[in-house]
Amino acid sequence: MSGTNVAEKEHNAVIEIQNLGMTYTRNNLEPVTAIEDIHLSASEGEFVSIVGPSGCGKTTLLRLVSGLLTPTKGAVNIHGQPVTGPSRNVGMVFQQPILLEWRSILDNILLPIEVRKENKKDYQEQAMQLLKLSGLDGFGNKSPFELSGGMKQRACICRALIENPAVLLMDEPFGALDAFTRDQMNLELLRIWRGESDAFKDVTHHAKKTIIFITHSIQEAVFLSDRVIVLSARPSKVIKEYKIPFARPRTEEVLKEQEFGELVFQITDDIKANCGQLLYS
Ligand code: ADP
Ligand code: MG
């Protein structure tokens, strides 16, 4: 159950992050180094969570992996290719469920297809399948205001998955939800991750999606992940990583296990010891 100090290089790495650094420079302002030197990899089908203190650079890291930002040092490779910009191979879910209010849920989910000027009809079935998998069957024609916060976030997950990306990046996706809905969403996400992969495995070489998930809830990180990465305060580095041993599929029974509580306690303790503060973003 002990953590290791150095990120191991995984076999079959889908995402490889090497010597990654990001310093923001703006006219007349002191440069801010958000990320100093991050090494990290994630293998196919792996669920990796990242925790760390507020402002340490978690969102920056995710934006670098997604190609929305260009690093000032080092590189991110996905499937061995350097990331140079946003790609259909990478889906992203943000903290707030951003949906266009004047569009139906289905048309929101199909938005990336429209942006790429592809034929929406080709993705209609995929969208319906995703709606079903995420418990939104029958909500495709509704407007966003007719959905609860949890349902909206599920719609955003569908949108991120519409192009069947190999990688899904999630930046505190359930941070704005109440505790009960959040617990439900955790189970839902694991189900979508499993089910979605099964549904698509015949038509794609991506057997299972690789997920990088940012959260300030250590309990959520331990419950969902294969590995939990702990970042230091800014400029951030990887200070520890934990392999999470619980079998899948996971149910809420895991929460009752003594080892679950011990892991949550140990990771919390590490963060307090290394960062000198608790981690609310
Ligand atoms: P986290 O997601 O861990 O809370 P962020 O990645 O959002 O952290 O931010 C890390 C640091 O980088 C913070 O000090 C923040 O103020 C700074 N930062 C983030 N985005 C920018 C930007 N566009 N320009 C300048 N500084 C930024
Ligand atoms: Mg953030």
XYZ file of C-alpha atoms and ligand atoms in Angstrom:
309
model
C 0.000 0.000 0.000
C 2.971 2.319 0.213
C 3.510 5.042 -2.335
C 6.526 5.335 -4.571
C 8.412 8.543 -5.081
C 9.175 8.226 -8.743
C 6.613 7.849 -11.486
C 7.240 4.481 -13.114
C 7.305 4.292 -16.857
C 4.359 2.146 -17.787
C 4.331 -0.419 -20.538
C 1.961 0.356 -23.398
C 1.988 4.001 -22.405
C -0.778 5.913 -24.154
C 0.203 9.201 -22.523
C 3.820 10.049 -21.811
C 4.715 13.294 -20.089
C 8.416 14.091 -19.980
C 10.206 16.945 -18.201
C 7.065 18.988 -18.579
C 7.241 22.611 -17.525
C 4.959 25.596 -17.962
C 5.842 29.169 -17.121
C 3.207 31.794 -17.841
C 4.650 35.094 -18.999
C 2.588 38.189 -19.466
C 3.607 41.724 -20.261
C 4.576 43.689 -17.151
C 3.823 40.749 -14.851
C 6.154 38.453 -12.952
C 6.402 35.102 -14.769
C 4.491 32.320 -12.998
C 5.900 28.816 -13.153
C 2.880 26.583 -12.700
C 4.625 23.307 -13.487
C 8.311 22.715 -13.034
C 9.243 19.209 -14.062
C 6.548 16.597 -14.404
C 7.186 13.030 -15.506
C 4.171 10.841 -15.806
C 2.757 8.138 -17.995
C -0.572 6.374 -18.280
C -1.170 3.074 -19.991
C -4.091 1.922 -22.099
C -7.278 1.662 -20.098
C -5.701 3.111 -16.974
C -7.642 5.449 -14.686
C -5.200 7.933 -13.163
C -6.253 10.632 -10.701
C -4.250 13.717 -9.855
C -4.547 15.497 -6.530
C -2.650 18.490 -5.206
C -3.149 21.814 -3.497
C -5.200 24.597 -5.008
C -3.277 26.575 -7.625
C -0.524 23.965 -8.001
C -1.022 23.586 -11.741
C -3.507 20.725 -12.193
C -5.641 22.528 -14.781
C -2.470 23.700 -16.524
C -1.277 20.089 -16.707
C -4.553 18.930 -18.235
C -4.572 21.772 -20.756
C -1.039 20.819 -21.790
C -2.090 17.185 -22.277
C -5.143 18.275 -24.287
C -3.046 20.485 -26.569
C -4.938 23.648 -25.574
C -1.652 25.007 -24.174
C 1.918 24.644 -25.430
C 4.525 23.777 -22.793
C 7.531 26.003 -22.201
C 9.598 22.898 -21.414
C 9.418 19.175 -22.156
C 6.739 17.336 -24.083
C 3.551 15.330 -23.998
C 3.236 12.324 -26.289
C 0.043 10.464 -27.015
C 0.492 7.109 -28.751
C 4.110 8.129 -29.321
C 3.194 11.330 -31.189
C 3.917 14.764 -29.744
C 0.801 16.740 -28.833
C 0.760 19.933 -30.901
C -2.892 20.974 -30.573
C -6.373 19.685 -29.765
C -7.103 16.291 -31.274
C -10.146 14.096 -31.682
C -8.192 11.433 -29.809
C -8.554 13.433 -26.607
C -11.874 14.322 -24.968
C -12.161 16.901 -22.211
C -14.709 17.481 -19.438
C -14.548 20.692 -17.403
C -15.675 21.501 -13.866
C -18.754 23.412 -15.005
C -21.099 21.638 -17.406
C -20.889 24.092 -20.274
C -23.780 23.471 -22.671
C -25.302 25.813 -25.247
C -28.709 26.690 -23.785
C -30.413 27.185 -27.156
C -29.497 23.735 -28.395
C -31.026 20.400 -27.476
C -28.939 17.956 -25.457
C -28.456 15.817 -28.568
C -27.241 18.808 -30.593
C -24.882 19.762 -27.764
C -23.435 16.260 -27.801
C -23.022 16.445 -31.583
C -21.376 19.888 -31.470
C -17.782 18.613 -31.961
C -18.942 16.846 -35.135
C -20.440 20.074 -36.453
C -17.293 22.011 -35.576
C -15.325 19.537 -37.685
C -17.875 19.974 -40.475
C -18.597 16.280 -40.528
C -21.960 14.677 -41.122
C -23.944 14.624 -37.865
C -26.044 11.735 -39.174
C -22.999 9.453 -39.052
C -22.765 10.026 -35.297
C -26.458 9.980 -34.431
C -26.466 6.327 -33.394
C -23.320 6.755 -31.326
C -24.935 9.733 -29.568
C -28.089 7.726 -28.803
C -25.959 4.885 -27.451
C -24.037 7.285 -25.210
C -27.266 8.860 -23.941
C -28.525 5.405 -23.041
C -25.286 4.410 -21.332
C -25.282 7.538 -19.229
C -28.903 7.224 -18.130
C -30.111 10.088 -20.332
C -32.316 7.965 -22.557
C -35.207 10.139 -23.716
C -33.477 13.428 -22.841
C -31.863 14.033 -26.240
C -34.562 16.488 -27.311
C -34.666 18.374 -24.009
C -33.001 21.735 -23.430
C -30.132 22.031 -20.933
C -32.305 23.984 -18.439
C -34.582 20.956 -18.140
C -31.738 18.832 -16.727
C -30.233 18.664 -13.225
C -26.558 19.519 -12.642
C -25.584 15.846 -12.610
C -27.479 15.162 -15.823
C -25.844 18.143 -17.537
C -22.424 16.868 -16.563
C -23.339 13.441 -17.940
C -24.284 15.154 -21.210
C -20.841 16.811 -21.214
C -19.239 13.400 -20.733
C -21.247 12.116 -23.732
C -20.020 15.093 -25.789
C -16.420 14.343 -24.798
C -16.902 10.718 -25.872
C -18.771 11.324 -29.143
C -15.643 10.985 -31.278
C -14.570 7.903 -29.346
C -11.277 9.369 -28.091
C -8.612 7.076 -26.664
C -8.007 9.574 -23.864
C -10.513 11.300 -21.605
C -9.335 14.253 -19.499
C -11.558 15.391 -16.632
C -10.905 18.530 -14.593
C -12.823 18.282 -11.296
C -15.927 17.284 -13.238
C -18.062 16.640 -10.157
C -16.690 19.450 -7.997
C -19.814 21.583 -8.350
C -22.240 18.801 -7.407
C -23.641 17.999 -3.969
C -22.041 15.061 -2.130
C -24.856 12.608 -2.826
C -25.022 13.359 -6.561
C -21.263 13.197 -6.704
C -21.184 9.679 -5.248
C -23.775 8.642 -7.827
C -21.737 10.243 -10.601
C -18.653 8.314 -9.529
C -20.507 5.030 -9.989
C -22.013 6.336 -13.207
C -18.618 7.290 -14.586
C -17.185 3.843 -13.863
C -20.183 2.300 -15.569
C -19.884 4.575 -18.614
C -16.155 3.918 -18.796
C -16.735 0.156 -18.761
C -19.923 0.049 -20.803
C -18.867 2.641 -23.298
C -15.682 0.747 -23.975
C -17.562 -2.523 -24.427
C -20.029 -0.873 -26.770
C -17.272 0.439 -28.995
C -14.643 -2.232 -28.739
C -15.604 -3.978 -31.962
C -15.301 -0.859 -34.072
C -12.120 0.613 -32.661
C -8.626 -0.403 -31.727
C -8.946 1.464 -28.431
C -9.916 -1.392 -26.146
C -10.434 0.881 -23.174
C -10.090 4.566 -22.556
C -7.271 6.068 -20.587
C -8.618 8.615 -18.111
C -6.798 11.411 -16.341
C -9.048 12.747 -13.619
C -8.394 15.784 -11.455
C -10.141 16.096 -8.130
C -9.719 17.682 -4.723
C -11.538 14.748 -3.122
C -9.047 12.097 -2.086
C -11.884 9.687 -1.410
C -13.125 10.137 -4.976
C -9.598 9.666 -6.340
C -9.056 6.423 -4.405
C -12.497 5.082 -5.275
C -12.164 5.651 -9.020
C -8.516 5.122 -9.825
C -5.890 2.560 -10.647
C -3.286 5.101 -9.566
C -3.366 8.358 -7.626
C -0.656 10.928 -8.328
C 0.107 13.537 -5.679
C 1.476 16.887 -6.843
C 3.424 19.352 -4.717
C 2.524 22.999 -4.272
C 3.433 25.309 -7.187
C 5.656 24.932 -9.108
C 4.332 21.418 -9.127
C 6.143 18.139 -9.351
C 5.013 14.577 -8.745
C 5.800 13.860 -5.103
C 4.131 10.483 -4.658
C 2.072 7.948 -6.450
C -0.177 5.234 -5.121
C -1.377 2.101 -6.835
C -4.965 1.425 -5.794
C -5.450 -2.299 -5.316
C -9.240 -2.778 -5.253
C -10.759 -5.147 -7.803
C -13.088 -3.928 -10.525
C -15.924 -3.496 -11.079
C -16.035 -1.402 -7.910
C -19.126 -0.789 -5.847
C -19.736 1.306 -2.744
C -18.713 -1.766 -0.710
C -15.105 -0.684 -1.347
C -15.727 2.378 0.838
C -16.205 0.112 3.859
C -12.846 -1.617 3.509
C -10.225 -0.781 6.090
C -7.566 -0.410 3.393
C -9.700 2.197 1.633
C -9.767 4.379 4.734
C -6.042 3.848 5.296
C -5.203 4.928 1.745
C -7.348 8.049 1.995
C -5.718 8.886 5.326
C -2.186 8.277 4.041
C -2.632 10.383 0.898
C -4.203 13.201 2.932
C -1.284 13.018 5.336
C 1.237 13.131 2.486
C -0.352 16.218 1.074
C -0.398 17.930 4.435
C 3.242 16.996 5.041
C 4.465 17.947 1.582
C 2.270 20.869 0.788
C 1.603 22.333 4.188
C -2.045 22.899 3.367
C -5.226 21.100 2.492
C -6.246 20.836 -1.067
C -9.331 22.756 -1.896
C -9.420 24.157 -5.378
P -4.975 24.375 -10.232
O -5.849 23.856 -11.319
O -4.117 23.324 -9.601
O -5.763 25.103 -9.179
P -3.912 26.148 -12.310
O -3.282 25.250 -13.309
O -5.255 26.706 -12.630
O -3.943 25.413 -10.872
O -2.939 27.377 -12.009
C -1.601 27.197 -11.597
C -0.925 28.544 -11.455
O -0.787 29.142 -12.734
C -1.719 29.534 -10.595
O -0.790 30.279 -9.823
C -2.397 30.423 -11.625
O -2.596 31.711 -11.124
C -1.398 30.422 -12.765
N -2.073 30.567 -14.054
C -3.005 29.741 -14.573
N -3.397 30.148 -15.789
C -2.684 31.279 -16.062
C -2.625 32.179 -17.166
N -3.363 31.990 -18.271
N -1.774 33.230 -17.081
C -1.013 33.435 -15.986
N -1.002 32.611 -14.911
C -1.830 31.546 -14.940
Mg -7.939 23.814 -11.611
